[in-house]
Amino acid sequence: MLQLRPPKQSLLEMINPPMDIFPLPPLFICAPQFISKSEKRGKSSYKTRSWLSEVAEEEAMGSEQKEEKEPISTILIIIAMQKEALPLVNKFQLSEDTDPLFPKGVPWVRYHGVYRDLNVNIIWPGKDKLLGVDSVGTISASLVTYASIQALNPDLIINAGTAGGFKAKGACIGDVFLASDVAFHDRRIPIPVGKLSTGDSLDMCPHDEASIVANDAAIKDMEGAAVAYVADLLSVPPIFVKAVTDIVDGGKPTAEEFLQNLVAVTAKLDHAVTQVVDFMNGKCLSEL
């Protein structure tokens, strides 16, 4: 599981500003820890090095530190469902890619354009060719995140989407969360604590429920931890923006409540993601 650093004051003020610019409840709000490639390299540098290699590494680290102080220029937004993605495509006035970057045959769709000073890329995994439904879940999320990072080399990833919330943790329909930690709940192995819990099922079996309770999760989704896993492998900092469509431990059937609230909650997700993107415009990673 990824350990994520508590947010700096500036990010908290953006989410819950004194002037109520962003009218969302102050629920589990945190920003991810930004792990630089130099930090990654430091963890794996266990071989004896010559003075020349040390000099080369110092120069590389200096270059990466300089990059971290430069304004964010390219962001990658991973969204699992078309209904979740299209409001943001329209908001940022993006165009669908007519010359796909991805391997031939995959259903993945890229929308791209310039919003303010940012190159914005929204990636939707597309429709399952056999079933004709949105390609949700951890497998599609992992694959499309990996391919997108390789093709676009983004400065930052935003995984945005809807999620189930837990009444026991104070979640209500329409609440928007920035997840502080992520974890898988449907792997039958011990999982450390996480506020966002991810699995491949919309419903929740007893084993999943036990893991989610152990994770102290306030929300559950079907992509977040998978995106986090790939982002961590490739040293790209992620942010997770999740809007609650259904109350997992409430009285209504999950699928029914999800469909009932999808359109209205997606509008709140659209607003929240726009606020996050506006906030990061012109900033360096170190300022988030």
Coordinates of C-alpha atoms in Angstrom, one line a residue:
M1 CA 0.0 0.0 0.0
L2 CA 1.2 3.5 -0.7
Q3 CA 1.9 5.8 2.3
L4 CA 0.8 9.3 1.4
R5 CA 1.9 12.5 3.0
P6 CA -0.6 14.8 4.8
P7 CA -1.3 17.9 2.7
K8 CA 0.3 21.2 3.0
Q9 CA -1.9 24.1 4.3
S10 CA -2.3 25.6 0.8
L11 CA -4.0 22.4 -0.5
L12 CA -6.3 22.2 2.5
E13 CA -7.2 25.9 2.0
M14 CA -8.1 25.1 -1.7
I15 CA -10.4 22.3 -0.7
N16 CA -12.0 24.1 2.3
P17 CA -11.2 27.8 1.8
P18 CA -12.2 30.4 4.4
M19 CA -14.5 32.1 1.8
D20 CA -16.3 28.9 1.0
I21 CA -15.2 29.0 -2.6
F22 CA -15.3 25.2 -2.7
P23 CA -18.5 24.2 -0.8
L24 CA -17.6 20.6 0.1
P25 CA -17.7 18.9 3.5
P26 CA -14.2 18.6 5.2
L27 CA -14.0 14.8 5.0
F28 CA -10.9 12.7 4.7
I29 CA -8.9 15.2 2.7
C30 CA -5.2 14.6 2.0
A31 CA -2.8 15.0 -0.9
P32 CA -0.4 12.2 -2.0
Q33 CA 3.2 12.2 -1.2
F34 CA 5.3 13.2 -4.2
I35 CA 8.0 10.6 -4.6
S36 CA 10.7 11.9 -7.0
K37 CA 12.7 9.6 -9.3
S38 CA 15.8 10.5 -7.4
E39 CA 14.2 9.2 -4.2
K40 CA 13.3 6.0 -6.0
R41 CA 16.8 5.6 -7.3
G42 CA 18.2 6.1 -3.8
K43 CA 16.2 3.2 -2.5
S44 CA 17.6 0.8 -5.1
S45 CA 21.2 2.0 -5.3
Y46 CA 22.9 -0.8 -3.5
K47 CA 25.8 -1.6 -5.8
T48 CA 29.3 -0.2 -5.3
R49 CA 29.7 2.9 -7.5
S50 CA 32.7 4.6 -8.9
W51 CA 33.3 8.3 -8.3
L52 CA 32.2 8.9 -11.9
S53 CA 28.9 7.2 -11.4
E54 CA 28.4 9.2 -8.2
V55 CA 29.0 12.5 -10.1
A56 CA 26.6 11.4 -12.9
E57 CA 24.0 10.6 -10.3
E58 CA 24.4 13.9 -8.5
E59 CA 23.9 15.7 -11.8
A60 CA 20.8 13.6 -12.6
M61 CA 19.4 14.3 -9.2
G62 CA 20.0 18.0 -9.6
S63 CA 18.2 17.9 -12.9
E64 CA 15.2 16.2 -11.4
Q65 CA 15.1 18.6 -8.5
K66 CA 15.1 21.4 -11.0
E67 CA 12.2 19.7 -12.8
E68 CA 10.2 19.6 -9.5
K69 CA 10.6 23.3 -9.2
E70 CA 9.3 24.0 -12.7
P71 CA 5.5 24.6 -13.2
I72 CA 3.4 21.6 -13.9
S73 CA 2.7 21.4 -17.6
T74 CA 1.1 18.0 -18.4
I75 CA -1.5 16.3 -16.4
L76 CA -3.2 12.9 -17.0
I77 CA -6.8 12.3 -15.8
I78 CA -7.9 8.7 -15.6
I79 CA -11.7 8.2 -15.6
A80 CA -13.4 4.8 -15.8
M81 CA -16.8 5.8 -17.2
Q82 CA -17.8 7.8 -20.2
K83 CA -20.6 9.6 -18.2
E84 CA -18.0 10.7 -15.7
A85 CA -15.5 11.8 -18.3
L86 CA -17.7 13.8 -20.8
P87 CA -18.6 16.7 -18.5
L88 CA -14.9 17.4 -18.0
V89 CA -14.1 17.0 -21.7
N90 CA -16.7 19.7 -22.4
K91 CA -15.5 21.9 -19.4
F92 CA -11.9 21.8 -20.6
Q93 CA -12.9 22.0 -24.3
L94 CA -10.9 18.9 -25.2
S95 CA -10.8 17.0 -28.5
E96 CA -10.8 13.3 -29.1
D97 CA -7.5 12.0 -30.4
T98 CA -7.8 11.1 -34.1
D99 CA -4.3 9.6 -34.2
P100 CA -4.3 7.3 -31.1
L101 CA -1.1 6.9 -29.2
F102 CA -2.1 3.4 -27.9
P103 CA -1.7 0.0 -29.5
K104 CA -4.0 -1.0 -32.3
G105 CA -7.2 -2.8 -31.1
V106 CA -7.5 -1.4 -27.6
P107 CA -10.7 0.6 -26.9
W108 CA -8.9 3.3 -24.9
V109 CA -10.0 6.9 -25.8
R110 CA -7.8 10.0 -25.3
Y111 CA -9.2 13.5 -25.1
H112 CA -6.7 16.3 -25.1
G113 CA -6.2 20.0 -25.3
V114 CA -4.8 23.1 -23.5
Y115 CA -6.7 24.5 -20.4
R116 CA -5.1 27.7 -19.0
D117 CA -1.4 26.8 -18.9
L118 CA -1.8 23.0 -18.7
N119 CA -1.7 20.3 -21.3
V120 CA -4.7 18.2 -20.2
N121 CA -5.2 14.6 -21.2
I122 CA -8.3 12.6 -20.2
I123 CA -8.1 8.9 -20.7
W124 CA -11.3 6.8 -20.7
P125 CA -10.7 3.0 -21.0
G126 CA -13.6 2.8 -23.5
K127 CA -16.2 0.1 -23.9
D128 CA -15.7 -3.6 -23.5
K129 CA -15.9 -5.0 -27.0
L130 CA -17.8 -8.1 -26.0
L131 CA -20.2 -6.7 -23.4
G132 CA -20.5 -3.1 -24.6
V133 CA -20.1 -1.7 -21.1
D134 CA -17.5 0.7 -19.7
S135 CA -14.2 -1.0 -19.0
V136 CA -14.2 -0.5 -15.2
G137 CA -12.1 -2.3 -12.6
T138 CA -8.4 -2.7 -11.7
I139 CA -7.2 -4.5 -14.8
S140 CA -8.3 -1.8 -17.3
A141 CA -7.1 0.9 -14.8
S142 CA -3.7 -0.6 -14.5
L143 CA -3.2 -1.1 -18.2
V144 CA -4.4 2.3 -19.3
T145 CA -2.4 4.1 -16.6
Y146 CA 0.8 2.3 -17.6
A147 CA 0.3 2.9 -21.3
S148 CA -0.6 6.6 -20.8
I149 CA 2.4 7.3 -18.6
Q150 CA 4.7 5.7 -21.2
A151 CA 3.1 7.7 -24.1
L152 CA 2.5 11.1 -22.4
N153 CA 5.2 11.4 -19.6
P154 CA 2.8 13.4 -17.4
D155 CA 3.9 15.5 -14.4
L156 CA 0.9 14.4 -12.4
I157 CA -2.0 11.9 -12.5
I158 CA -5.6 12.6 -11.3
N159 CA -7.8 9.5 -10.9
A160 CA -11.3 10.9 -10.8
G161 CA -14.6 9.1 -10.5
T162 CA -17.5 8.0 -8.5
A163 CA -17.3 5.8 -5.4
G164 CA -19.4 4.2 -2.7
G165 CA -19.3 5.9 0.7
F166 CA -19.7 4.6 4.2
K167 CA -22.3 6.1 6.5
A168 CA -20.3 4.9 9.5
K169 CA -17.5 7.3 8.4
G170 CA -19.8 10.2 7.8
A171 CA -20.1 9.9 4.0
C172 CA -23.2 11.3 2.3
I173 CA -24.4 11.2 -1.3
G174 CA -22.6 13.9 -3.3
D175 CA -19.6 14.3 -0.9
V176 CA -16.3 14.6 -2.7
F177 CA -13.2 13.1 -1.2
L178 CA -9.4 13.5 -1.9
A179 CA -8.1 10.2 -0.7
S180 CA -5.2 10.2 1.8
D181 CA -4.3 6.5 1.3
V182 CA -5.3 3.7 -1.0
A183 CA -5.5 -0.1 -0.6
F184 CA -7.0 -3.2 -2.2
H185 CA -9.8 -4.8 -0.2
D186 CA -10.5 -8.0 -2.3
R187 CA -7.0 -9.5 -2.1
R188 CA -7.0 -12.2 0.5
I189 CA -3.9 -11.0 2.2
P190 CA -3.3 -8.5 5.1
I191 CA -3.6 -5.0 3.9
P192 CA -2.4 -1.9 5.7
V193 CA -4.7 1.0 6.6
G194 CA -6.1 3.1 3.7
K195 CA -8.9 5.6 3.4
L196 CA -9.8 4.6 -0.2
S197 CA -10.4 0.9 -0.7
T198 CA -10.4 -0.6 -4.2
G199 CA -11.8 -3.8 -5.5
D200 CA -13.3 -5.3 -8.7
S201 CA -16.9 -5.7 -7.5
L202 CA -19.6 -3.2 -7.1
D203 CA -21.1 -5.1 -4.2
M204 CA -19.4 -6.1 -1.0
C205 CA -19.0 -9.7 0.3
P206 CA -18.2 -10.4 4.0
H207 CA -14.4 -10.9 3.3
D208 CA -14.3 -7.6 1.5
E209 CA -16.2 -5.9 4.2
A210 CA -13.7 -7.2 6.8
S211 CA -10.8 -5.8 4.8
I212 CA -12.5 -2.4 4.3
V213 CA -13.2 -2.1 8.0
A214 CA -9.6 -3.0 8.8
N215 CA -8.5 -0.4 6.2
D216 CA -10.6 2.2 8.0
A217 CA -11.9 3.2 4.6
A218 CA -14.4 6.0 4.1
I219 CA -15.0 5.3 0.4
K220 CA -14.6 2.3 -2.0
D221 CA -14.1 2.3 -5.7
M222 CA -12.9 0.0 -8.5
E223 CA -9.8 1.7 -9.9
G224 CA -7.9 3.9 -7.4
A225 CA -5.4 1.4 -5.8
A226 CA -4.6 0.1 -9.3
V227 CA -3.8 3.5 -10.6
A228 CA -1.7 4.2 -7.5
Y229 CA 0.2 0.9 -8.0
V230 CA 1.3 1.8 -11.5
A231 CA 1.9 5.5 -10.6
D232 CA 4.2 4.4 -7.8
L233 CA 6.1 2.0 -10.1
L234 CA 6.8 4.8 -12.6
S235 CA 7.3 7.6 -10.0
V236 CA 4.4 9.8 -11.1
P237 CA 2.5 11.5 -8.2
P238 CA -1.2 10.7 -8.1
I239 CA -4.2 12.5 -6.7
F240 CA -7.5 10.7 -6.1
V241 CA -10.8 12.7 -6.4
K242 CA -13.9 10.6 -5.6
A243 CA -17.5 11.6 -5.4
V244 CA -20.0 9.4 -3.5
T245 CA -22.9 8.0 -5.5
D246 CA -24.1 5.3 -3.0
I247 CA -23.9 4.5 0.7
V248 CA -22.3 1.0 0.9
D249 CA -23.5 0.4 4.5
G250 CA -26.9 2.1 3.9
G251 CA -30.3 0.5 3.3
K252 CA -30.6 0.8 -0.5
P253 CA -29.3 -1.7 -3.0
T254 CA -25.9 -0.4 -4.2
A255 CA -26.5 -0.7 -8.0
E256 CA -29.9 1.0 -7.7
E257 CA -28.6 3.9 -5.7
F258 CA -25.5 4.3 -7.9
L259 CA -27.6 4.7 -11.1
Q260 CA -30.1 6.9 -9.3
N261 CA -27.4 9.4 -8.3
L262 CA -24.8 9.1 -11.1
V263 CA -25.8 12.2 -13.1
A264 CA -26.1 14.6 -10.2
V265 CA -23.0 13.4 -8.4
T266 CA -21.0 13.5 -11.7
A267 CA -21.7 17.2 -11.8
K268 CA -20.2 17.6 -8.4
L269 CA -17.2 15.5 -9.5
D270 CA -16.8 17.8 -12.5
H271 CA -16.7 20.9 -10.3
A272 CA -14.3 19.3 -7.8
V273 CA -11.8 18.2 -10.5
T274 CA -11.9 21.6 -12.1
Q275 CA -11.1 23.2 -8.8
V276 CA -8.1 20.9 -8.3
V277 CA -6.8 21.6 -11.9
D278 CA -7.3 25.3 -11.4
F279 CA -5.4 25.1 -8.2
M280 CA -2.4 23.4 -9.7
N281 CA -2.1 25.6 -12.7
G282 CA 1.2 27.4 -12.7
K283 CA 2.5 25.6 -9.6
C284 CA 5.4 23.2 -9.1
L285 CA 4.9 19.8 -7.6
S286 CA 6.7 21.0 -4.5
E287 CA 4.0 23.6 -4.0
L288 CA 1.1 21.2 -3.9

